[in-house]
mmCIF file of N, CA and C in Angstrom:
data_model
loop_
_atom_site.group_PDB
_atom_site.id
_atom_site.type_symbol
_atom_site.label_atom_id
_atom_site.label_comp_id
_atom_site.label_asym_id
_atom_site.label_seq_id
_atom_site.Cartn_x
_atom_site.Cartn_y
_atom_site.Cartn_z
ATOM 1 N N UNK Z 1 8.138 -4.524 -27.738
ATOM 2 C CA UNK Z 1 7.146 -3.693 -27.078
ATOM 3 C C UNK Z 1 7.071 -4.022 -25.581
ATOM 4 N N UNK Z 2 6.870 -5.412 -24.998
ATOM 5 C CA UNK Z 2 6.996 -5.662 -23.660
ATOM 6 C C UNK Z 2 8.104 -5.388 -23.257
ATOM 7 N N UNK Z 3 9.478 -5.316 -24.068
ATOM 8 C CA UNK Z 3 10.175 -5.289 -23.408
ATOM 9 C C UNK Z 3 10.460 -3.163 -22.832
ATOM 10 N N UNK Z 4 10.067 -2.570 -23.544
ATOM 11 C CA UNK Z 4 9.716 -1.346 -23.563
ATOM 12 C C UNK Z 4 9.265 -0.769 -22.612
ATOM 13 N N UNK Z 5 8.184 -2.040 -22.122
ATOM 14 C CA UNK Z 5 6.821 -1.677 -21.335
ATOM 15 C C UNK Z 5 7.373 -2.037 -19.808
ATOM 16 N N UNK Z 6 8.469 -2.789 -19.720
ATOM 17 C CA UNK Z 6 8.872 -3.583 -18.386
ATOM 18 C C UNK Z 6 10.438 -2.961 -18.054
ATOM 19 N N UNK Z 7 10.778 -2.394 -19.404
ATOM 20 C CA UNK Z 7 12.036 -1.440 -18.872
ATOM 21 C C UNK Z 7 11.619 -0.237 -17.906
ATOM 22 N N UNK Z 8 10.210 0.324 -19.110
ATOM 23 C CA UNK Z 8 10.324 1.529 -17.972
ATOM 24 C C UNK Z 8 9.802 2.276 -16.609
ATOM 25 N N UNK Z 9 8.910 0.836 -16.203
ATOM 26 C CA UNK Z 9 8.358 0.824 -15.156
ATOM 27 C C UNK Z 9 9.771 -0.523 -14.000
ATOM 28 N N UNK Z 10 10.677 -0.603 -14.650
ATOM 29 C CA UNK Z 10 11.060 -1.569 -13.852
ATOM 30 C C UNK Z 10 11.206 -1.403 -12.442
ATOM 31 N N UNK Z 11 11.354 -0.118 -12.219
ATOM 32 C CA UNK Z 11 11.610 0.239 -11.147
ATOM 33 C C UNK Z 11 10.228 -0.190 -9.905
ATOM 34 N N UNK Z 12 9.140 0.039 -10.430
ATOM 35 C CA UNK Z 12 8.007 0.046 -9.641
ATOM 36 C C UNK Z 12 7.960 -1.632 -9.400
ATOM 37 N N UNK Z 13 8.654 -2.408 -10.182
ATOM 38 C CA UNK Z 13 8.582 -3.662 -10.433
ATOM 39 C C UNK Z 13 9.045 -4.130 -9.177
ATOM 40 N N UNK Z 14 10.581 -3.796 -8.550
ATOM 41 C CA UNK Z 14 11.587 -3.961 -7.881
ATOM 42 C C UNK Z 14 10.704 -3.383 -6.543
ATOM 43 N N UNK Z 15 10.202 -2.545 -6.784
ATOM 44 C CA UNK Z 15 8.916 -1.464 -5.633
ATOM 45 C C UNK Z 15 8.354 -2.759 -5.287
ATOM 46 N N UNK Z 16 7.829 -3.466 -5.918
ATOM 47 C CA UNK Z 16 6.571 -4.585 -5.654
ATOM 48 C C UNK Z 16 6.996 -5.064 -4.847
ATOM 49 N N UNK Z 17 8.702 -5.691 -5.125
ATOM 50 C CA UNK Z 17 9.143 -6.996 -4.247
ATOM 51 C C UNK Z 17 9.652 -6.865 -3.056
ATOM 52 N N UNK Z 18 9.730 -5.692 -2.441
ATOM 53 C CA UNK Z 18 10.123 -5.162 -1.574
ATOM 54 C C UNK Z 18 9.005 -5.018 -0.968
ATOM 55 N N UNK Z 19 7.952 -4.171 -1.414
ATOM 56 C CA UNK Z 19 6.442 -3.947 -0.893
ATOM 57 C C UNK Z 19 5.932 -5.328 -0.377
ATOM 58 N N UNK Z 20 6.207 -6.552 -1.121
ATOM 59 C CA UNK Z 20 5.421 -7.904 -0.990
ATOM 60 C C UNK Z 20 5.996 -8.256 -0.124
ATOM 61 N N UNK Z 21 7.436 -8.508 -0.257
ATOM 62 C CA UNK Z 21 8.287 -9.186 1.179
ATOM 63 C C UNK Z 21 7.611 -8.396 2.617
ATOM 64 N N UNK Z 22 8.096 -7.191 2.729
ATOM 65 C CA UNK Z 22 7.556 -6.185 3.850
ATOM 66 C C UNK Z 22 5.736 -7.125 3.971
ATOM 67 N N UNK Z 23 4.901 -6.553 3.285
ATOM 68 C CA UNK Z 23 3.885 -7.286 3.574
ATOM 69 C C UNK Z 23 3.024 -8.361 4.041
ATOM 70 N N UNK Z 24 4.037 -9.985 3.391
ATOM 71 C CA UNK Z 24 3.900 -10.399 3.935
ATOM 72 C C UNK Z 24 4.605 -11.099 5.639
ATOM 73 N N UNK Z 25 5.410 -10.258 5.798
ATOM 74 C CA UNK Z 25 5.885 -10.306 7.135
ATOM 75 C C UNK Z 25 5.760 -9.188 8.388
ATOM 76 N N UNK Z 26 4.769 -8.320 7.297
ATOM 77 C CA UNK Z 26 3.933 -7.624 8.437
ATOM 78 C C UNK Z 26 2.493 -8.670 9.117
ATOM 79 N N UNK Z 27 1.955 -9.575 7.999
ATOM 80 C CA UNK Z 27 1.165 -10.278 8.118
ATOM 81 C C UNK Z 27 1.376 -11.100 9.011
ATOM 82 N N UNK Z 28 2.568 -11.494 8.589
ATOM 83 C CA UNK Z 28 2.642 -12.951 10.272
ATOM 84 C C UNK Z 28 2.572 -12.300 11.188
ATOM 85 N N UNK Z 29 3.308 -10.927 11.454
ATOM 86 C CA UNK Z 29 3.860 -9.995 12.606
ATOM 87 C C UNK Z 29 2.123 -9.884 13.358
ATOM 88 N N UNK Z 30 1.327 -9.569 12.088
ATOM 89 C CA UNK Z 30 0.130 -9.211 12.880
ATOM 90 C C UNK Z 30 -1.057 -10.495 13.214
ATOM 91 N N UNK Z 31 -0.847 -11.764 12.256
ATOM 92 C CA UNK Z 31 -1.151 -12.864 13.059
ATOM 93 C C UNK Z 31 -0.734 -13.650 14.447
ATOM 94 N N UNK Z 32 0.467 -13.015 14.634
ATOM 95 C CA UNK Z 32 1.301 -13.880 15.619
ATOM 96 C C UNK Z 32 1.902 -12.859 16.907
ATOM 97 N N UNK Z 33 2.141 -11.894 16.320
ATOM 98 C CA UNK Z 33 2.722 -10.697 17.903
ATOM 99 C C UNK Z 33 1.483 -9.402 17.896
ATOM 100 N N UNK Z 34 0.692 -9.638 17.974
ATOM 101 C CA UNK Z 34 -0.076 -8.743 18.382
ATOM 102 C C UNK Z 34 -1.191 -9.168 19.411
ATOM 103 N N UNK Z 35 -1.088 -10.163 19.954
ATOM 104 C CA UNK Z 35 -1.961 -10.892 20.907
ATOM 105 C C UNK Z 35 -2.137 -10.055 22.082
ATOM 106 N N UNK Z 36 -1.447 -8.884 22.591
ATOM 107 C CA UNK Z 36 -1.441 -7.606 23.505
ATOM 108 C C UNK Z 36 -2.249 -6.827 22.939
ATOM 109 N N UNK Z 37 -2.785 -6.695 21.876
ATOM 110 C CA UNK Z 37 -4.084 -5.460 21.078
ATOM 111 C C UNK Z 37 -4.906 -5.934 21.176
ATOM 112 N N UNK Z 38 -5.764 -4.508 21.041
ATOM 113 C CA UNK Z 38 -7.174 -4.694 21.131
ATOM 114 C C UNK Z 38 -7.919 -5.406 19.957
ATOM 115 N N UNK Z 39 -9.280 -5.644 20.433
ATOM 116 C CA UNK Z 39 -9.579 -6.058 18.839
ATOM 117 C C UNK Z 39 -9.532 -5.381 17.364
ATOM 118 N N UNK Z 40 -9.984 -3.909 17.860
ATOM 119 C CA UNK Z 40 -10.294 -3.058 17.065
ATOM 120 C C UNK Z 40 -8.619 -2.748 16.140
ATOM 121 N N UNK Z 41 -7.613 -3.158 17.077
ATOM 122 C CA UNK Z 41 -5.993 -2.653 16.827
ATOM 123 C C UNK Z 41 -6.154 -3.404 15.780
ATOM 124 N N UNK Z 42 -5.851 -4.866 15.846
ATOM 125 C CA UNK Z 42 -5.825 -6.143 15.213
ATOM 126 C C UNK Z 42 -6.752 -6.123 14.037
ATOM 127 N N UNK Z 43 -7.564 -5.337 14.022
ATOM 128 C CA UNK Z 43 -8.854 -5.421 12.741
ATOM 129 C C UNK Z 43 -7.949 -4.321 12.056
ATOM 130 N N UNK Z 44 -7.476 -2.709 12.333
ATOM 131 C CA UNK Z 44 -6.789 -2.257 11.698
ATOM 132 C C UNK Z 44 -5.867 -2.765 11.126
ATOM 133 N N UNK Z 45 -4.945 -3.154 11.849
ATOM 134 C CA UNK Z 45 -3.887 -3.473 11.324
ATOM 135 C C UNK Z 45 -4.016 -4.566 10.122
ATOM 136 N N UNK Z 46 -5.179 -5.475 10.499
ATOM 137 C CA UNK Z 46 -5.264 -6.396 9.224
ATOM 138 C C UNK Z 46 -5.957 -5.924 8.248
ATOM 139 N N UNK Z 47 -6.725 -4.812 8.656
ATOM 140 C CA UNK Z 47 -6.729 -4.498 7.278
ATOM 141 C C UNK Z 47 -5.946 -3.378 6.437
ATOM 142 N N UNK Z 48 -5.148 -3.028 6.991
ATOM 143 C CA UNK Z 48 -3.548 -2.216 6.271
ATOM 144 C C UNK Z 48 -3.163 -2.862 5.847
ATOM 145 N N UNK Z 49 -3.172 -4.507 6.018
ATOM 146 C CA UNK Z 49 -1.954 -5.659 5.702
ATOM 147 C C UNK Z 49 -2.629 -5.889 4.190
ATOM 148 N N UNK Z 50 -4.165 -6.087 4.074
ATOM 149 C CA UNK Z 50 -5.043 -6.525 3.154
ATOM 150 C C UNK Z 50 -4.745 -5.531 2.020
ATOM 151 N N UNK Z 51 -4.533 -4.124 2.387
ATOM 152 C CA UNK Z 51 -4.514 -2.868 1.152
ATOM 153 C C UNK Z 51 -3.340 -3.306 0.776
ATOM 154 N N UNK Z 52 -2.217 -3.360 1.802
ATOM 155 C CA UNK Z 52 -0.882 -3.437 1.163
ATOM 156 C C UNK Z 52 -0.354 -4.251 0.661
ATOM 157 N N UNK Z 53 -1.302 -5.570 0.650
ATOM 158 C CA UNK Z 53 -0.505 -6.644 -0.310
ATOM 159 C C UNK Z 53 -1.696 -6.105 -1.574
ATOM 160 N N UNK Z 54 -2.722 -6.077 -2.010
ATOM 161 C CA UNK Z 54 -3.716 -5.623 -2.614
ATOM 162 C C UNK Z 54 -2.615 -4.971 -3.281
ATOM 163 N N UNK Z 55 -2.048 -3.348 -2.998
ATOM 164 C CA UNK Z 55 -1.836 -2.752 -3.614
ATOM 165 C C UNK Z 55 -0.310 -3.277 -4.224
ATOM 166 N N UNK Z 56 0.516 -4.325 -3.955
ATOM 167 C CA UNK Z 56 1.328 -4.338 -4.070
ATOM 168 C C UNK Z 56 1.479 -5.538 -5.558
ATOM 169 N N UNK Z 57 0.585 -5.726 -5.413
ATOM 170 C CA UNK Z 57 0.458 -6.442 -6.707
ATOM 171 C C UNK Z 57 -0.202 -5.897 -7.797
ATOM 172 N N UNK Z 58 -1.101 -5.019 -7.328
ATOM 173 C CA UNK Z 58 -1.046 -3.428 -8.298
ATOM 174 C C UNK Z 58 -0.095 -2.915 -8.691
ATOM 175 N N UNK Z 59 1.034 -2.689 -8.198
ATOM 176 C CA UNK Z 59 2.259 -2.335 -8.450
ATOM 177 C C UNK Z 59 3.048 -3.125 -9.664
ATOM 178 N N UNK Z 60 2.587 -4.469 -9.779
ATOM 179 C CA UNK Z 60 3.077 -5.110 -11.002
ATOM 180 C C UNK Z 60 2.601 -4.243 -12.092
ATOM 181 N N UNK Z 61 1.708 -4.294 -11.997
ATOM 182 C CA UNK Z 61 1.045 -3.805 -13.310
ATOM 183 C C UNK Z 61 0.989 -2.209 -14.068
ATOM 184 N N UNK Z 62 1.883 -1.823 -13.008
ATOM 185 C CA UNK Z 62 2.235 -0.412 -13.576
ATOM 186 C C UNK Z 62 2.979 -0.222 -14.987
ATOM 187 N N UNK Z 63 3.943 -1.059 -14.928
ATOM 188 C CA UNK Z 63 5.042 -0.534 -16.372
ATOM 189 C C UNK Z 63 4.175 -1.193 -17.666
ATOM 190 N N UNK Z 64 2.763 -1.714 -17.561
ATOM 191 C CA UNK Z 64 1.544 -2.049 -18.520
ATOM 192 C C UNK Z 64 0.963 -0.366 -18.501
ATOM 193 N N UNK Z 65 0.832 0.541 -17.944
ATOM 194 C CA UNK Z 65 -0.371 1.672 -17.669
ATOM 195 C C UNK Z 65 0.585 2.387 -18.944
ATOM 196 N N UNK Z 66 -0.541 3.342 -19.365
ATOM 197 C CA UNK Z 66 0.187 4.776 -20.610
ATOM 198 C C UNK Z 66 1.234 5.718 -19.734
ATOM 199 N N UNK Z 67 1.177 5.542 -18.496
ATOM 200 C CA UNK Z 67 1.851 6.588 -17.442
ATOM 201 C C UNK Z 67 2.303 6.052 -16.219
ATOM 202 N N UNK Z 68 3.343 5.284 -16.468
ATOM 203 C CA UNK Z 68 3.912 4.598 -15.064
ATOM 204 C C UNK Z 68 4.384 4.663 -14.123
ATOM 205 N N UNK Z 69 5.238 6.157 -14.547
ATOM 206 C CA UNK Z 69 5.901 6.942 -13.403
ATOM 207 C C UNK Z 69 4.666 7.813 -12.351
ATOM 208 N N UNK Z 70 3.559 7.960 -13.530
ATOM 209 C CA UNK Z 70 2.508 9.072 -12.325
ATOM 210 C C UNK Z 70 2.122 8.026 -11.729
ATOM 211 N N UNK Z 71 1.292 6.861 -12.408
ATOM 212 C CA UNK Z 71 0.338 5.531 -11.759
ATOM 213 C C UNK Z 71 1.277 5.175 -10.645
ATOM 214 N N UNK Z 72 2.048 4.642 -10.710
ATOM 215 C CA UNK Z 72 3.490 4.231 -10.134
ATOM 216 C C UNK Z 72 3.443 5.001 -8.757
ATOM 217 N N UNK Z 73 3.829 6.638 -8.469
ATOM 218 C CA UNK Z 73 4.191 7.181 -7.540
ATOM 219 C C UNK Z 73 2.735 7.606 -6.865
ATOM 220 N N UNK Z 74 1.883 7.654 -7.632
ATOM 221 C CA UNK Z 74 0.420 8.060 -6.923
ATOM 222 C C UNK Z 74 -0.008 6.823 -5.879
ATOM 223 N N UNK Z 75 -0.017 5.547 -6.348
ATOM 224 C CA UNK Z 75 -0.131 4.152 -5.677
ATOM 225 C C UNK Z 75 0.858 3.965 -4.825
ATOM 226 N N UNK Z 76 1.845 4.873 -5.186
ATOM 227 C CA UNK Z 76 2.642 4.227 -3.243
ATOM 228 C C UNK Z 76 2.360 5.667 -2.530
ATOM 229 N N UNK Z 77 2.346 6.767 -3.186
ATOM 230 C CA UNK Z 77 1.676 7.621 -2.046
ATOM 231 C C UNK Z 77 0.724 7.537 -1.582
ATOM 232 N N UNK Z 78 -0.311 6.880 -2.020
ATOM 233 C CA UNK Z 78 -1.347 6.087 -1.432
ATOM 234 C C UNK Z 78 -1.588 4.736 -0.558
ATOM 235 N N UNK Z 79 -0.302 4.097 -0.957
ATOM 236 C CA UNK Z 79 0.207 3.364 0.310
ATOM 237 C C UNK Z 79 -0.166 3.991 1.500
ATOM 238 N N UNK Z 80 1.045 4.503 1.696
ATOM 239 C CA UNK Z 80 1.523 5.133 2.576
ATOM 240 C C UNK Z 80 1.033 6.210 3.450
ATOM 241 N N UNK Z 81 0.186 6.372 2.881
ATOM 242 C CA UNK Z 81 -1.149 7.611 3.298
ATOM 243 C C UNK Z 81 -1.615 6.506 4.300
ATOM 244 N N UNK Z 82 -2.609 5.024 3.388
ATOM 245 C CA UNK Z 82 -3.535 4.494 3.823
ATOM 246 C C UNK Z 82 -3.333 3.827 4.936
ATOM 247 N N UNK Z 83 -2.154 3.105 4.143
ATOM 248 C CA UNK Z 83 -2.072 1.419 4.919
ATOM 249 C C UNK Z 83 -1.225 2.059 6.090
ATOM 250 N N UNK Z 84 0.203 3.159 5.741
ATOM 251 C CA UNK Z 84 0.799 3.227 6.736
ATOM 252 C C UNK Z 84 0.456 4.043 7.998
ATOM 253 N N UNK Z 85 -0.839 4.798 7.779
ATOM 254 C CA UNK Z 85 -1.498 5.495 8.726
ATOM 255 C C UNK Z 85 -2.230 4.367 10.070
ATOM 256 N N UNK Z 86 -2.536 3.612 9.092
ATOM 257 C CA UNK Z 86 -3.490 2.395 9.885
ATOM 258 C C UNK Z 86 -2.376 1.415 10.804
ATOM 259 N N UNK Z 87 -1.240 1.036 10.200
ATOM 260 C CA UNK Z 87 -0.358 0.116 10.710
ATOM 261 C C UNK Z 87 0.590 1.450 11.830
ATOM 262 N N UNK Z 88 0.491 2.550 11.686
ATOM 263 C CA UNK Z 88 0.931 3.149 12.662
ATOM 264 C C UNK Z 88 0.071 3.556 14.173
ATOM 265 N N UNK Z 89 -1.906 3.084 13.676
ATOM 266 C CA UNK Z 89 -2.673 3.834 14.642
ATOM 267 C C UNK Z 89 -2.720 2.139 15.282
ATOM 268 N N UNK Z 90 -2.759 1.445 14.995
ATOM 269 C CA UNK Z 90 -2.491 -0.395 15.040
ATOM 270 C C UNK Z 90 -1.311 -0.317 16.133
ATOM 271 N N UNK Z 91 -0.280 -0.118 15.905
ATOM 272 C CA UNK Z 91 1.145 -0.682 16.452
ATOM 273 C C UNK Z 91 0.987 0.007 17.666
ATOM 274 N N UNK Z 92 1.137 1.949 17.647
ATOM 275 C CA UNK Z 92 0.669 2.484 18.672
ATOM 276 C C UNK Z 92 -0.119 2.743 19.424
ATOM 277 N N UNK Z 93 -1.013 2.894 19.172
ATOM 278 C CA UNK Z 93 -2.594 2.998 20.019
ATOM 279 C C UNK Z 93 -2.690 4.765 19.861
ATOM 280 N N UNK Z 94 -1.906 5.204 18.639
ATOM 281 C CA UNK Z 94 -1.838 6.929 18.854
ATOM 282 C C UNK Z 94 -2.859 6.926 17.400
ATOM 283 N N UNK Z 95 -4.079 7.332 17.578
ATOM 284 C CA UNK Z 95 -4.982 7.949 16.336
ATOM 285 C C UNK Z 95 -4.823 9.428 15.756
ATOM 286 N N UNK Z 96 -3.783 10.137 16.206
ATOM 287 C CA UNK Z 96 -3.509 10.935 15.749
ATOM 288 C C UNK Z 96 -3.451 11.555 13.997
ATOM 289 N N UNK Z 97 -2.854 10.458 13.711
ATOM 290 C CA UNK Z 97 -2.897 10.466 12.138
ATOM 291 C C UNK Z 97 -4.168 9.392 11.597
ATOM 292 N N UNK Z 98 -4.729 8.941 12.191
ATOM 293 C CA UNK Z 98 -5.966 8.946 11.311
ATOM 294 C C UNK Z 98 -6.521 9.818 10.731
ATOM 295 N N UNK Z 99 -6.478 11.050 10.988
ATOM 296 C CA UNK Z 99 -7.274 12.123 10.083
ATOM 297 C C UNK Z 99 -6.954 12.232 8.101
ATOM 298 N N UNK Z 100 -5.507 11.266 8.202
ATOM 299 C CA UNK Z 100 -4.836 11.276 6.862
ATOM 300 C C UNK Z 100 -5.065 9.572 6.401
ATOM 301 N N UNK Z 101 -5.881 9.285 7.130
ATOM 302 C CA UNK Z 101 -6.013 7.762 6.264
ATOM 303 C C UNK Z 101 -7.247 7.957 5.132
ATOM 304 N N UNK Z 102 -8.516 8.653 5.161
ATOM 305 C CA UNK Z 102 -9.191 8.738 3.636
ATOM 306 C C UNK Z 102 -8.130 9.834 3.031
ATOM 307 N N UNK Z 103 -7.445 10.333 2.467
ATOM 308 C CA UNK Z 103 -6.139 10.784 1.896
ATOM 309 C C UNK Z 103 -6.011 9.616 1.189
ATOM 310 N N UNK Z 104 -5.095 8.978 2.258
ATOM 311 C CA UNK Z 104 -4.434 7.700 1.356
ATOM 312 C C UNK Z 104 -5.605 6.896 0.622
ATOM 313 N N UNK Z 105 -6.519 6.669 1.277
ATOM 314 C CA UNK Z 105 -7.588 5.979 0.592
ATOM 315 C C UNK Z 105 -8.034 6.510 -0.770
ATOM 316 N N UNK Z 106 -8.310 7.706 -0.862
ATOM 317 C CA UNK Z 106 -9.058 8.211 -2.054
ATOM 318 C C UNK Z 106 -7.128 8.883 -3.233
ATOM 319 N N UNK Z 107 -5.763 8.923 -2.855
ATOM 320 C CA UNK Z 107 -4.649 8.541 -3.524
ATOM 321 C C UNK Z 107 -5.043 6.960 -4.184
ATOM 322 N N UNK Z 108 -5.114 6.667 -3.578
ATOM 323 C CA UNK Z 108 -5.257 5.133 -3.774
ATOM 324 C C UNK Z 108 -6.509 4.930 -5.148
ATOM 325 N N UNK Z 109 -7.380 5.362 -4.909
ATOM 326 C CA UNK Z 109 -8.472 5.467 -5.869
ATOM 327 C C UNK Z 109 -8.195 6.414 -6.743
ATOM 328 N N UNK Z 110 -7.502 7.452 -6.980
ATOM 329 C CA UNK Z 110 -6.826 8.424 -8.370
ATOM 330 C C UNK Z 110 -5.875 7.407 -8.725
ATOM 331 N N UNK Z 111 -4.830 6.678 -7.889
ATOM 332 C CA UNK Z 111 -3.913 6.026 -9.050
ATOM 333 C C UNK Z 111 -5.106 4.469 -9.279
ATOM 334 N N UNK Z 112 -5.793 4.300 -9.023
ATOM 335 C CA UNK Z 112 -6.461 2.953 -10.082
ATOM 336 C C UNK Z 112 -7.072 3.954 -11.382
ATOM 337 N N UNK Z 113 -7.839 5.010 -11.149
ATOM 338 C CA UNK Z 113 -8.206 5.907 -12.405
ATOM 339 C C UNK Z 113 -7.065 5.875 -12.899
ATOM 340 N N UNK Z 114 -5.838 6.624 -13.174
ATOM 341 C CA UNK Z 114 -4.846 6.863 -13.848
ATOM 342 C C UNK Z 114 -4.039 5.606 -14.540
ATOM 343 N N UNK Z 115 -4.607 4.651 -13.842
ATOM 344 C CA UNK Z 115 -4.474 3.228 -14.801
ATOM 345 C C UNK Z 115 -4.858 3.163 -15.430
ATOM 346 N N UNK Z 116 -6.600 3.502 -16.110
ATOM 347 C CA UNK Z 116 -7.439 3.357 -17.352
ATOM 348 C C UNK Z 116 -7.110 4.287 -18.319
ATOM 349 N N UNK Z 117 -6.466 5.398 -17.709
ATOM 350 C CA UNK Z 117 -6.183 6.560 -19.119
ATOM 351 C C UNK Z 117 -4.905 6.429 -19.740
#
């Protein structure tokens, strides 16, 4: 049965470790080379860093859900909405796409629902 359960999410599995590596070396990136931003940059950006390791260990736990491929692709489109909107208004100083960060936020909150069903 686990093994069932870890075949067919493996993929999201392999998602994680890639997501985690990236993450945490966005983290140093934003402890250590961002000393040119503002505060407000530096508060974004750390907290994109906070969703995206957050969510990335969410990501383990997908090939456990009844639906791994939806849970699975809803949680990184919700990434990517959230965190990567924020680490892009962070890096650049362009808020342009903030208008799509509650998007990613409330993606983000349909794939934790779609975990319980």
């Amino acid at each position: 049965m686990v093994n069932h359960l870890v075949h067919v999410g493996h993929l999201f599995v392999r998602i994680a470790g890639i997501s985690g590596a990236l993450a945490v070396g966005l983290g140093a990136y934003g402890a250590h080379g961002l000393k040119n931003r503002t505060d407000k940059e530096r508060e974004v950006f750390m907290t994109a860093n906070r969703y995206h390791m957050l969510h990335t260990l969410a990501l383990l736990a997908v090939p456990l859900t009844n639906q791994p491929n939806m849970v699975g692709v809803t949680m990184l489109l919700g990434m990517l909405g959230f965190c990567g909107t924020c680490y892009y208004s962070a890096l650049s100083g362009d808020t342009s796409l903030n208008r799509f960060t509650p998007y990613g936020g409330v993606t983000l909150m349909i794939a934790w629902a779609l975990m319980a069903l």
